[in-house]
Short mmCIF file of C-alpha atoms and ligand atoms in Angstrom, two decimals:
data_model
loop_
_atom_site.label_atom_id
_atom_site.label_comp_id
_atom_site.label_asym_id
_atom_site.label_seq_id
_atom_site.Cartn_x
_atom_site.Cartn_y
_atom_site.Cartn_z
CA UNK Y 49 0.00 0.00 0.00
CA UNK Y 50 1.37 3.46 -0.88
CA UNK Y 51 1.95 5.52 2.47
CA UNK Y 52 0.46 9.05 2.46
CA UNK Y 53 1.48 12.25 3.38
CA UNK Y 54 0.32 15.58 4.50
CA UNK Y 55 2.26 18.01 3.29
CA UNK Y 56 2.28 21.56 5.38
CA UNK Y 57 0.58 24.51 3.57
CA UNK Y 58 3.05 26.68 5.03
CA UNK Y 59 6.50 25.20 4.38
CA UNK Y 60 5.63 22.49 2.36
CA UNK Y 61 7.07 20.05 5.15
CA UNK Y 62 5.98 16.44 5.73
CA UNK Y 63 3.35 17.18 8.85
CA UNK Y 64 2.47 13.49 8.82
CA UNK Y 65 2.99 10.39 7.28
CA UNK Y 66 0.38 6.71 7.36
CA UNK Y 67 -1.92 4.60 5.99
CA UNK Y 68 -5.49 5.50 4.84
CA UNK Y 69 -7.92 3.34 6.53
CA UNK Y 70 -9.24 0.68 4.38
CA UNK Y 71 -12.94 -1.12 4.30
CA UNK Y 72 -10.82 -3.74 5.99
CA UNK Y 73 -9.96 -1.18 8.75
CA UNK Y 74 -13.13 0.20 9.34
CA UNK Y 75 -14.88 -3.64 9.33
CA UNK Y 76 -12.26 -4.37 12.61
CA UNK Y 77 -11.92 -1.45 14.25
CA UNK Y 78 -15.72 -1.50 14.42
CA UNK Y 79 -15.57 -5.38 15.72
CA UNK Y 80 -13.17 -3.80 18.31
CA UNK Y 81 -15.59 -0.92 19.45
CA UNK Y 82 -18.46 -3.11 20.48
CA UNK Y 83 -17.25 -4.58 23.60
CA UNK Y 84 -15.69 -1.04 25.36
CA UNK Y 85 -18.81 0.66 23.72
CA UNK Y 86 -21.25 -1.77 25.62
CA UNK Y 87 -19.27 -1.08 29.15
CA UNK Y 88 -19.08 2.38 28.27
CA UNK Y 89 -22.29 3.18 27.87
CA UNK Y 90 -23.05 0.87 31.32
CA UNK Y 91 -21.42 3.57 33.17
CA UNK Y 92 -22.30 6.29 35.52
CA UNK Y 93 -22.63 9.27 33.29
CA UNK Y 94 -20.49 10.88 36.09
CA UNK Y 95 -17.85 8.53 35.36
CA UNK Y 96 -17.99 9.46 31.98
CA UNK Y 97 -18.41 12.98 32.21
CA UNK Y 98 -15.13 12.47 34.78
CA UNK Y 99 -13.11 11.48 31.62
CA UNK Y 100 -14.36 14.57 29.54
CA UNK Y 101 -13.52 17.00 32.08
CA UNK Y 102 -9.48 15.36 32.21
CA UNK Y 103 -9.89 15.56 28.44
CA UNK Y 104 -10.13 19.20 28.41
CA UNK Y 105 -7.30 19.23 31.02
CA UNK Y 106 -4.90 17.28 28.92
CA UNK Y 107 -5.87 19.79 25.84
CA UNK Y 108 -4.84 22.65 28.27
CA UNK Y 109 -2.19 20.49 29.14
CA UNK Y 110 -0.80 20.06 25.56
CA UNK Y 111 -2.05 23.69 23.94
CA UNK Y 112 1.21 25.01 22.51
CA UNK Y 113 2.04 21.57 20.75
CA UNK Y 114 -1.62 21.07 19.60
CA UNK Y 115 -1.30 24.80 18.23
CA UNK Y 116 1.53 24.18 16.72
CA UNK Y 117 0.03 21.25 14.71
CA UNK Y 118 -3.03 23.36 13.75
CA UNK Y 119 -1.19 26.20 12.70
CA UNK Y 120 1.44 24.04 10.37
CA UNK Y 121 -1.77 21.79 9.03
CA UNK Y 122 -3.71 24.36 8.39
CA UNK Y 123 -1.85 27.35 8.08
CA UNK Y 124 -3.68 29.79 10.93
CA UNK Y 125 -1.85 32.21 12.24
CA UNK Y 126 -0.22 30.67 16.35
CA UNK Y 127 -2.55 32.81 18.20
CA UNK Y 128 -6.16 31.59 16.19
CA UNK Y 129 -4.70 27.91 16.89
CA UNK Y 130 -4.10 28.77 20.34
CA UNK Y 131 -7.71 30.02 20.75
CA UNK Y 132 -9.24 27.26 19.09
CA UNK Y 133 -7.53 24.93 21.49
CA UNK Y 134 -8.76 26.76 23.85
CA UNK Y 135 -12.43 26.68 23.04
CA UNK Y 136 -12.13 22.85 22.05
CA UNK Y 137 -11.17 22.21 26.09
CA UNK Y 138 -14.22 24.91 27.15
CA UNK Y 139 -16.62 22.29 24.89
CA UNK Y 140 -16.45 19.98 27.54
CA UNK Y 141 -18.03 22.69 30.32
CA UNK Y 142 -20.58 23.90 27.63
CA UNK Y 143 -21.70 19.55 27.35
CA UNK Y 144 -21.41 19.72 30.73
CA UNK Y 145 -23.89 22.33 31.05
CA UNK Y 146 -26.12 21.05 27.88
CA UNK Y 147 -26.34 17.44 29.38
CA UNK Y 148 -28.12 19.27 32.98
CA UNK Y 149 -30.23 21.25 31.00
CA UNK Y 150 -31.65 19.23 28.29
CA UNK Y 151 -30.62 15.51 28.64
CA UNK Y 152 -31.42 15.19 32.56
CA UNK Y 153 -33.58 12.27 33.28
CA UNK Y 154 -36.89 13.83 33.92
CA UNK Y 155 -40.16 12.86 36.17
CA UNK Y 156 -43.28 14.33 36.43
CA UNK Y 157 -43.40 13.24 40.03
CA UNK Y 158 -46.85 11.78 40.04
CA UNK Y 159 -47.51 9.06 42.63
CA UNK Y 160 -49.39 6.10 40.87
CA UNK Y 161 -48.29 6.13 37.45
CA UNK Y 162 -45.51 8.20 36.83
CA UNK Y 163 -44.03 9.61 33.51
CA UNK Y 164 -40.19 9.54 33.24
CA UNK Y 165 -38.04 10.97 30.41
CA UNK Y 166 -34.16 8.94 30.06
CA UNK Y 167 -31.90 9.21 27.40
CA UNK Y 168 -29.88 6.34 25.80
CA UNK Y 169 -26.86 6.57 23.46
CA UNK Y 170 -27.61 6.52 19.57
CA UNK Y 171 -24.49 3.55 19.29
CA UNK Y 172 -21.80 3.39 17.08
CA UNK Y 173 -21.70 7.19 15.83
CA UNK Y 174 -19.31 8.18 12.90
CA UNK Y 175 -17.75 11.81 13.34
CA UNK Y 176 -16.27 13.40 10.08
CA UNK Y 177 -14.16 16.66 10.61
CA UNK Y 178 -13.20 19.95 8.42
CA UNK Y 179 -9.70 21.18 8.03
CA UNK Y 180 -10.86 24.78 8.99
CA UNK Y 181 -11.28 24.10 12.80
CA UNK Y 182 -9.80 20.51 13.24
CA UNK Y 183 -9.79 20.21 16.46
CA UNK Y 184 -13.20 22.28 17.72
CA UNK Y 185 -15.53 21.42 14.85
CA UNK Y 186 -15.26 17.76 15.25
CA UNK Y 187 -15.24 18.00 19.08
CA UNK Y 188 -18.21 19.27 18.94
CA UNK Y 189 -19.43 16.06 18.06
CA UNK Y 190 -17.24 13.23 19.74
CA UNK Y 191 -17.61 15.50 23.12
CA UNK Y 192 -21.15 15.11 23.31
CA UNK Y 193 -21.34 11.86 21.50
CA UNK Y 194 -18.73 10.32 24.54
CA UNK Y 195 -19.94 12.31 27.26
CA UNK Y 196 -23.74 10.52 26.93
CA UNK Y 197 -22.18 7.11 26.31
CA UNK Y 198 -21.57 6.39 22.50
CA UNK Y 199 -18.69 4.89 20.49
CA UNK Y 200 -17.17 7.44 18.01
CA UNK Y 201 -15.18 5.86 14.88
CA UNK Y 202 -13.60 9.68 13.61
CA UNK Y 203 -12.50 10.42 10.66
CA UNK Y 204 -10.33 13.58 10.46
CA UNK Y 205 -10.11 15.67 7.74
CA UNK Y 206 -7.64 14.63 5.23
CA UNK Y 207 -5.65 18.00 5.71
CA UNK Y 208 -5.39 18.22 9.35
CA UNK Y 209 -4.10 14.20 9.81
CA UNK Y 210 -1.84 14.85 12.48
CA UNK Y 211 -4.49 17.43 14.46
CA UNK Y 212 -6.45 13.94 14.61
CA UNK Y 213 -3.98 12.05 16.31
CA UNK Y 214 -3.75 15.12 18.59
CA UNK Y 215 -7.52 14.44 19.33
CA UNK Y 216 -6.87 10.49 19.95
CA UNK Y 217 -4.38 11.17 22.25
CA UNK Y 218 -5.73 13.89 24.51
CA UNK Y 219 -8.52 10.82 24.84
CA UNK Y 220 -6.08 8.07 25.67
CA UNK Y 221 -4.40 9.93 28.24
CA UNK Y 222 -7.71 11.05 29.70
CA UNK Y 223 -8.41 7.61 30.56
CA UNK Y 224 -10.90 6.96 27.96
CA UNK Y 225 -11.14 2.77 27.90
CA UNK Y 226 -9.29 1.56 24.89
CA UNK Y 227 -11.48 1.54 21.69
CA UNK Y 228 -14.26 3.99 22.58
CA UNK Y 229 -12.84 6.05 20.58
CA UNK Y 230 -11.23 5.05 17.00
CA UNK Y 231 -9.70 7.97 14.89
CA UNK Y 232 -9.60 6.16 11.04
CA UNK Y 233 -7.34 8.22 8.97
CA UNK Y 234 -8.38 8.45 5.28
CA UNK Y 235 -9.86 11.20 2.43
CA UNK Y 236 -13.14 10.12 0.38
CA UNK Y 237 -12.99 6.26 0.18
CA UNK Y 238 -12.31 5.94 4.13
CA UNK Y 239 -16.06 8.13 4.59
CA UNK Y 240 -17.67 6.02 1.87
CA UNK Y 241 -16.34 3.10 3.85
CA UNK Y 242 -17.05 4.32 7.49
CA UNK Y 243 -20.80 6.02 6.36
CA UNK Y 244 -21.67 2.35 4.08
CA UNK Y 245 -21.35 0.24 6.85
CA UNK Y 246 -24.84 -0.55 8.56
CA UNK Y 247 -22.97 -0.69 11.98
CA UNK Y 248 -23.06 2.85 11.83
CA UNK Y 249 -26.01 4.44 13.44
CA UNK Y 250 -25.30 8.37 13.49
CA UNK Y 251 -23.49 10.08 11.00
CA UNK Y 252 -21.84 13.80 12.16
CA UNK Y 253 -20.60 16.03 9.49
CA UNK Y 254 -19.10 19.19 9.46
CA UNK Y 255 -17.74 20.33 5.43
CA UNK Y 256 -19.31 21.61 2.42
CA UNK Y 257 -22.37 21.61 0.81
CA UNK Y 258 -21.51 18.67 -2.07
CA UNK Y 259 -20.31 16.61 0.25
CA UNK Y 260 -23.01 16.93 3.01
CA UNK Y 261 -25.29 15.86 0.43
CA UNK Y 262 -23.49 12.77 -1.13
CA UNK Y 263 -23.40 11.21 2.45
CA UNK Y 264 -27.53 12.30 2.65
CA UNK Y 265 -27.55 9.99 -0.88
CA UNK Y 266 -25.12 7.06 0.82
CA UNK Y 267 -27.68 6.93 3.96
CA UNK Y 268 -30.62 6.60 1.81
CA UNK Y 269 -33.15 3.86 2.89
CA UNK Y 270 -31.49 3.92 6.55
CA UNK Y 271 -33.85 5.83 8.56
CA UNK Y 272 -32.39 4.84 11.44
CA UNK Y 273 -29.33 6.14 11.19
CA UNK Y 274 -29.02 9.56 12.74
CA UNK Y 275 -27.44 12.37 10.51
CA UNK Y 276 -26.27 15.82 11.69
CA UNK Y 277 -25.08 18.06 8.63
CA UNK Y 278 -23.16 21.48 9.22
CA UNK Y 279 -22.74 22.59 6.25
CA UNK Y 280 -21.24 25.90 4.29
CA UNK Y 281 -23.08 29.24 3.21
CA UNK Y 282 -23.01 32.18 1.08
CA UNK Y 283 -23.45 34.60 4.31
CA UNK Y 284 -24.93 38.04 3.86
CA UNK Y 285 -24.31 40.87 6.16
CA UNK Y 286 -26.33 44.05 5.88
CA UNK Y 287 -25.16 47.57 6.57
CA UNK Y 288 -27.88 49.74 7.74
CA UNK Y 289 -26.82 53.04 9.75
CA UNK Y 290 -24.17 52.92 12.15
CA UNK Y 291 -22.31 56.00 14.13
CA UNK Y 292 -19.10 54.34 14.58
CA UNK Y 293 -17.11 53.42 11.79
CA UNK Y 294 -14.25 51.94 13.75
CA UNK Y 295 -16.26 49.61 15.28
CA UNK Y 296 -17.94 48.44 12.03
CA UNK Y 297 -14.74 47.98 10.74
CA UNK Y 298 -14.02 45.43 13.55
CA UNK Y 299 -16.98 43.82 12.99
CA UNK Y 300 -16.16 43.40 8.99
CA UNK Y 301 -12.88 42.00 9.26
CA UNK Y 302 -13.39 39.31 11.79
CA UNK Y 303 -16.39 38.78 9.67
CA UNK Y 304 -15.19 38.44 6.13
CA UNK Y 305 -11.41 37.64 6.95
CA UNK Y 306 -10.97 35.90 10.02
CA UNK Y 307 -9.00 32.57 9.06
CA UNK Y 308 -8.66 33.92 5.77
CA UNK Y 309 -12.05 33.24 5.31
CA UNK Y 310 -12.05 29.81 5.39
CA UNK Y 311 -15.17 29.57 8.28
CA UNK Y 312 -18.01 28.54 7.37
CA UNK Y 313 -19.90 31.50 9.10
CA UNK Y 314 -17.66 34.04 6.54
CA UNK Y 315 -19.82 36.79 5.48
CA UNK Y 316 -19.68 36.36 1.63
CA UNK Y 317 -21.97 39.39 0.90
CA UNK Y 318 -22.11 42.60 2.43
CA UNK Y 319 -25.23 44.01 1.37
CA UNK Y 320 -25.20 48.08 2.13
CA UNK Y 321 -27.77 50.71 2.17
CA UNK Y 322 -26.65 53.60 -0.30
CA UNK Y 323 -26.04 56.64 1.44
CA UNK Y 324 -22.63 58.39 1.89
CA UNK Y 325 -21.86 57.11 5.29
CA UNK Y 326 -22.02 54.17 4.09
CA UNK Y 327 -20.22 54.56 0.88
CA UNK Y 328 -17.75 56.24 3.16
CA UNK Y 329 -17.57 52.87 5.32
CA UNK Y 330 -16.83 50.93 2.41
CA UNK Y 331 -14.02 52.99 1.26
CA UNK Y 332 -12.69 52.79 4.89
CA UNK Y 333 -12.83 49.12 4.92
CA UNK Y 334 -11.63 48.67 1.31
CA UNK Y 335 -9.02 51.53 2.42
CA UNK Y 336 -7.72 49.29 5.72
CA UNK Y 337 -7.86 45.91 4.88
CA UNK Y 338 -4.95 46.77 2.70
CA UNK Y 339 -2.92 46.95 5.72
CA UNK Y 340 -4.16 43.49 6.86
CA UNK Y 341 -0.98 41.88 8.34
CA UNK Y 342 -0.83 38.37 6.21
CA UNK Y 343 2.03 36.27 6.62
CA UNK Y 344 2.95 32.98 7.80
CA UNK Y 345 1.61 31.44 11.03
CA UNK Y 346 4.47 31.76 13.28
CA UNK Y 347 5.56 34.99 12.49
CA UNK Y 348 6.68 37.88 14.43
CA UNK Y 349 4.87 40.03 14.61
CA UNK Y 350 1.74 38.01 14.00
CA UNK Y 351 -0.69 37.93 11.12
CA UNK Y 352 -4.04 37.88 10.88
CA UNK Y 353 -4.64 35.75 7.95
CA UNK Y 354 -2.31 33.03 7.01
CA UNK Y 355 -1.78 30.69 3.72
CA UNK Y 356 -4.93 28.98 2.46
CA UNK Y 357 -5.46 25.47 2.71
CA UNK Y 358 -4.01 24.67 -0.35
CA UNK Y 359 -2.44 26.42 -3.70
CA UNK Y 360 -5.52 24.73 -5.28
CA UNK Y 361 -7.49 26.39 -2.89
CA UNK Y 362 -6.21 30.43 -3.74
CA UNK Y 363 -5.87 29.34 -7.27
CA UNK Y 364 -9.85 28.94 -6.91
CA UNK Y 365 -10.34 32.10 -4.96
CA UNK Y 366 -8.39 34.01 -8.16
CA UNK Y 367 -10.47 32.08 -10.86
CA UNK Y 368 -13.18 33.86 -8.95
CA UNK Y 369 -11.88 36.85 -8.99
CA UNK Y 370 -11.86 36.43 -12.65
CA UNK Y 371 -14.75 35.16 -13.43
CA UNK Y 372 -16.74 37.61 -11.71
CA UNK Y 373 -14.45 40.36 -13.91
CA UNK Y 374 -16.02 39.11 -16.64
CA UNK Y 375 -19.07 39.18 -15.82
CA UNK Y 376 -19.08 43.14 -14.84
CA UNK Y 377 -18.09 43.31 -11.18
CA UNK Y 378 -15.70 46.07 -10.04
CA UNK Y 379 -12.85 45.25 -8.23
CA UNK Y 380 -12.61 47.55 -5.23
CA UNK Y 381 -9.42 45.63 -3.52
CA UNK Y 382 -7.87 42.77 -5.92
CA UNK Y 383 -6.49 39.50 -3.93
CA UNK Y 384 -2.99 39.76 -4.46
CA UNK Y 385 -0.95 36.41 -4.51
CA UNK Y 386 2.05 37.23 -1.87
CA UNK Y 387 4.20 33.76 -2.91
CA UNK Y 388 3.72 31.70 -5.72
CA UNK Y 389 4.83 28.66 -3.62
CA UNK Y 390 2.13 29.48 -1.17
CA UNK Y 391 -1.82 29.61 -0.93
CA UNK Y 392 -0.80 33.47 0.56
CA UNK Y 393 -3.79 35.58 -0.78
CA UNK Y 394 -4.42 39.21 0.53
CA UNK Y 395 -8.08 40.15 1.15
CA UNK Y 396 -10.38 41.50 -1.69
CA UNK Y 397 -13.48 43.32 -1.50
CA UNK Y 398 -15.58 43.13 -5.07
CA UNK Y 399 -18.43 45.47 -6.01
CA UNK Y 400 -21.52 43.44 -7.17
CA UNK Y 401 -22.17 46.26 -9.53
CA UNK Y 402 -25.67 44.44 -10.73
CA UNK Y 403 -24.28 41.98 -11.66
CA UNK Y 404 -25.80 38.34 -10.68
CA UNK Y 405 -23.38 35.73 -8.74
CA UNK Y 406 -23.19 31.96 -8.18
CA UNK Y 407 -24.81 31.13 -4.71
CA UNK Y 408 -22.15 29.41 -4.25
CA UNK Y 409 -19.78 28.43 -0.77
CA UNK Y 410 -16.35 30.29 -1.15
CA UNK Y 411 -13.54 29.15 0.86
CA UNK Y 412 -11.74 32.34 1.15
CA UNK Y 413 -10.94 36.54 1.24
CA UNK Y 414 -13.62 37.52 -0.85
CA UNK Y 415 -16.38 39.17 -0.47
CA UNK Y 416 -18.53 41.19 -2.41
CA UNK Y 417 -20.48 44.67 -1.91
CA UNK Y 418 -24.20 45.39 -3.39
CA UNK Y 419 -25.26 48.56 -2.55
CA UNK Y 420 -29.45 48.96 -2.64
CA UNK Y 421 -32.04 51.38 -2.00
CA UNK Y 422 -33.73 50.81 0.78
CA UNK Y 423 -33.96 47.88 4.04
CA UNK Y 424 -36.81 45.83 2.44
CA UNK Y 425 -34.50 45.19 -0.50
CA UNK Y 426 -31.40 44.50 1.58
CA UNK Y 427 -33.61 41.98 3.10
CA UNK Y 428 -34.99 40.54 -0.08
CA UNK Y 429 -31.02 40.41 -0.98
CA UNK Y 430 -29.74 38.23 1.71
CA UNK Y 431 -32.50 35.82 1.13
CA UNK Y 432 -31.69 35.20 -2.15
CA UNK Y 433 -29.59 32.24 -1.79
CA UNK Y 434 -30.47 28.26 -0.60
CA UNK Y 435 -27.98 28.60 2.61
CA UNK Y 436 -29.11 30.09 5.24
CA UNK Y 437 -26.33 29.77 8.10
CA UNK Y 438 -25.21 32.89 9.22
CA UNK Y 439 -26.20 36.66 8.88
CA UNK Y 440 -25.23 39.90 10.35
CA UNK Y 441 -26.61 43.52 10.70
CA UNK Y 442 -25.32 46.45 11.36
CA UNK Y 443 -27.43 49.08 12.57
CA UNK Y 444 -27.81 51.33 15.06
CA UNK Y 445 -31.85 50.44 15.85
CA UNK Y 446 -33.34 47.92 17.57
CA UNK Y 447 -36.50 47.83 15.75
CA UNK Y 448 -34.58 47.22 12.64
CA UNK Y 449 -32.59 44.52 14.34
CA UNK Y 450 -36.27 43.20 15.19
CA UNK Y 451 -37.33 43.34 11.25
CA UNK Y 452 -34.11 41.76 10.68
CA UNK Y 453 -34.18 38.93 12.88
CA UNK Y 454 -38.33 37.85 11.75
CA UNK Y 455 -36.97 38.05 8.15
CA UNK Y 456 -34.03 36.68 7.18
CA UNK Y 457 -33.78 33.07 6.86
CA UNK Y 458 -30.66 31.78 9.11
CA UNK Y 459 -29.78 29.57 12.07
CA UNK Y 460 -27.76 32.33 13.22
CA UNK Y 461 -28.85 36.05 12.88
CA UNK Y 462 -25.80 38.56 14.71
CA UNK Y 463 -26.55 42.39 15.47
CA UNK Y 464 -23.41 44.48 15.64
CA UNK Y 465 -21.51 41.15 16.23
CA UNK Y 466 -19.37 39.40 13.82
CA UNK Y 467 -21.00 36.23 11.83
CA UNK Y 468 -18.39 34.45 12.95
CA UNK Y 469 -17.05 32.71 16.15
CA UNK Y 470 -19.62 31.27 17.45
CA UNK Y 471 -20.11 30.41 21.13
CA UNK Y 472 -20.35 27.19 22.85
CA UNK Y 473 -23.41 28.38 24.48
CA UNK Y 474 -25.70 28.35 21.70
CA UNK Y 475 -26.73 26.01 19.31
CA UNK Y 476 -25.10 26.20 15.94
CA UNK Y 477 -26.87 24.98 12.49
CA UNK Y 478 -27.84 26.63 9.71
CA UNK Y 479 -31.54 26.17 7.43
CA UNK Y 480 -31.92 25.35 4.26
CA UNK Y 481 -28.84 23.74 2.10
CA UNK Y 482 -26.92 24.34 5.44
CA UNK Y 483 -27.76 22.02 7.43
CA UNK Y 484 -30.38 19.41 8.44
CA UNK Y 485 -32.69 20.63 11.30
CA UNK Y 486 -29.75 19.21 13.53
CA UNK Y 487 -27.74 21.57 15.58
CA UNK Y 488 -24.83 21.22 16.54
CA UNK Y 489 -23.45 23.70 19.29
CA UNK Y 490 -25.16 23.40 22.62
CA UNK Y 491 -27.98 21.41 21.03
CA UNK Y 492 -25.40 18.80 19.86
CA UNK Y 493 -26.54 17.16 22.77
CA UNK Y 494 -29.72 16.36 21.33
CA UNK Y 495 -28.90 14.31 18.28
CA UNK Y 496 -26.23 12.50 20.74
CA UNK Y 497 -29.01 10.54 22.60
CA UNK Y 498 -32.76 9.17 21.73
CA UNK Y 499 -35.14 10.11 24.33
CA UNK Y 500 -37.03 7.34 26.20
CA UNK Y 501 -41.24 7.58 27.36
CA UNK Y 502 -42.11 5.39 30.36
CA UNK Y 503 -44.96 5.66 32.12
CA UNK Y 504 -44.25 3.63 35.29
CA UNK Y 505 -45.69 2.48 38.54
CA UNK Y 506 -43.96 0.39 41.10
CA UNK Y 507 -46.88 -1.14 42.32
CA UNK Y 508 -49.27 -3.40 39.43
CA UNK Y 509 -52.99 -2.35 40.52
CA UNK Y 510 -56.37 -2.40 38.68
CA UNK Y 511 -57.60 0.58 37.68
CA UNK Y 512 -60.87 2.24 38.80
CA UNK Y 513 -62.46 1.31 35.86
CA UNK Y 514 -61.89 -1.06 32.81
CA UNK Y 515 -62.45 -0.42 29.03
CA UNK Y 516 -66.17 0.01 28.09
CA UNK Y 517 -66.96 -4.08 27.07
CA UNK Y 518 -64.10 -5.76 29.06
CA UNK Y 519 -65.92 -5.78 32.10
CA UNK Y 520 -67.14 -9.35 31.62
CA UNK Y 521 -63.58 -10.09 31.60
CA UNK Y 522 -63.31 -9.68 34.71
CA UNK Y 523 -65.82 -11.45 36.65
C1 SIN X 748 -17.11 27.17 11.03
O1 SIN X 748 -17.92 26.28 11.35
O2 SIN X 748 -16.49 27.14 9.95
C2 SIN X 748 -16.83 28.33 11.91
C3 SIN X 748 -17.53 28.39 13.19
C4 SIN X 748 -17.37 29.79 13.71
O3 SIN X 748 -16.34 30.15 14.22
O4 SIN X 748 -18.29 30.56 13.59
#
């Protein structure tokens, strides 16, 4: 078998080097989850939730190396690696937190017959990660998938390898029993391979659009099977009327730029009410984000934006760029390619100019400007398009926030806030081609578990009366 590598995105070194699981693979290392899984899932959910919490310790415990990984995998700058281990280990209190409040075993109380709520483990879950947060995103799954008794087989993303082993050992060393947890290591054929096989009963995904949707196809005629889909969007954010420039210009960079825009919850489309403050904002952001530090992740002094994923990856972003030349868009900044050796891109800001787009999930620092007339049409903008994750506004008035948050269609609707970073203490999903009515987040929880009805009585007794026509029965 021919041993593959990840190669680094920012000095094109050898981050990790192994086998992609086979069908093989996946058939025994799901033979070896079912006896741990079983005893697992026996346990005291404080036991269990005993093991998250040193899990989270031993991230703490390993940050700057697991940084390191992320940022040489992925190509973040040290201090957005640093953070992400940090709200990977903070997961474990948000579960905590999520388990108490919406997975508690319930009672109504009632002497005589009483109704109880308890939750069991779905099984055998599968968790499939991104590149863009490898060590969050797919914790958001295996954290909540563990912590209420499941087995996880995890497959991270192709790019971010050696992130995944980071994952798999942070478990070991928590004291996780032996097999729990498998990380599979693999691209396409090792998710075809993990998702086929009818051992599998919940499917997490976190990636794009095309690939959400082929796994929808593979599950097909398996109803049982839980699936939880995060999937990209084509974000709008809409500039009302705001006072303070400086903080709007916060807000737009973290929201367009932040990881080079490779998140997910990237605003792709800022759509602006014409007036000259506004135009004046735009020039101000066009004017600054010129002076966006990028560089390389471990430089001093820091960037904000690092290389892209992959060459491939800014080649794509430029073929956009071009594209959307032809077509009659005005370029208001151009990406600039800072190393031919590199994905490096500096950010770009496009002027719609009329001119219709692809709905389509960019990976990247574009974003695009529509100026329109009036609130009702920046609404009727952002709608137009079948994601619906995240959205932003900024505005100065609450009853426009209010108008805002009633009309446009997304799981998560921000005021004055970037669309980005999302906290542990909400649920996260988008509607429509974003995700599948299953959030992740807080609710993660939720799809982590099937709830169980009993109506129960400790003590067998006949009723005060019988059905209408058994009464004979009973003589
Ligand atoms: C993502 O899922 O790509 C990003 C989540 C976030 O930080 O908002």
């Amino acid at each position: 078998m021919v041993q593959q590598q990840r190669m680094s995105p920012v000095d094109g070194s050898t981050t990790w080097t192994g086998d992609y699981a086979t069908q093989r693979d996946v058939t025994e290392a799901i033979e070896r989850a079912s006896r741990p899984m079983a005893a697992w899932q026996k346990l005291d959910a404080s036991a269990r939730t005993a093991v998250c919490l040193r899990f989270a310790e031993r991230l703490r415990f390993h940050s700057s190396a697991i940084a390191r990984t992320i940022s040489l995998e992925t190509g973040k700058p040290l201090w957005e690696s640093d953070s992400e281990v940090q709200a990977a280990a903070a997961k474990v209190d948000h579960t905590i937190d999520a388990m108490r409040v919406r997975r508690s075993v319930w009672s109504d109380g009632a002497v005589g017959s009483e109704s109880v709520i308890r939750y069991r483990p779905i099984g055998l879950m599968a968790v499939l990660g991104p590149f863009n947060l490898p060590l969050h995103l797919p914790g958001a799954h295996i954290v909540p998938a563990l912590m209420m008794g499941n087995g996880v087989l995890f497959k991270p993303s192709e790019k971010a390898p050696g992130t995944g082993e980071w994952i798999q050992r942070a478990w070991e060393e928590a004291g996780l029993p032996r097999n729990v947890l498998q990380t599979l290591q693999g691209a396409a054929e090792t998710a075809l391979a993990i998702v086929g096989s009818s051992a599998i009963e919940g499917v997490c995904f976190t990636g794009s659009y095309r690939v959400g949707e082929a796994i929808h196809r593979q599950l097909a005629g398996r109803p049982a099977c839980m699936l939880a889909l995060e999937m990209g969007g084509n974000n709008p954010l809409i500039i009302h009327d705001v006072r303070d420039h400086q903080a709007a210009l916060h807000v737009l960079i973290a929201s367009c730029f932040i990881t080079s825009g490779q998140r997910c919850t990237c605003a792709r489309r800022l759509i602006v009410i014409d007036n000259d403050s506004n135009r004046r904002l735009i020039r101000l952001f066009a004017d600054s984000i010129q002076r966006i530090r990028v560089g390389m992740p471990f430089d001093t002094p820091a960037p904000f934006m690092g290389p892209l994923i992959s060459i491939e990856a800014a080649k794509e972003i430029l073929d956009t760029e071009s594209h959307m030349e032809e077509k009659g868009a005005i370029p208001l900044v151009r990406c600039q390619r800072l190393d031919r050796t590199r994905g490096l891109l500096t950010p770009a800001i496009w002027e719609q100019n009329g001119v219709p787009l692809d709905d389509s999930e960019l990976f990247g620092p574009l974003v695009t400007v529509e100026y329109v007339d009036g609130f009702e049409d920046a609404i009727l903008s952002a709608n137009q398009t079948r994601y619906g994750l995240s959205a932003g506004l900024l505005s100065d008035s609450r009853d426009v926030f209010e108008t805002f948050v009633n009309e446009v269609r997304a799981g998560i609707l921000n005021w004055n806030c970037p669309t980005t970073g999302a906290t542990g203490r909400l649920p996260f999903g988008g509607i429509g081609a974003s995700g599948n009515h299953r959030s992740s987040g807080y609710f993660a929880i939720d799809y982590c578990s099937d709830p169980i009805a009993s109506v129960q009585s400790s003590v067998l007794q006949m009723p005060k009366s019988v059905y209408p026509g058994t009464e004979a029965a009973f003589n």
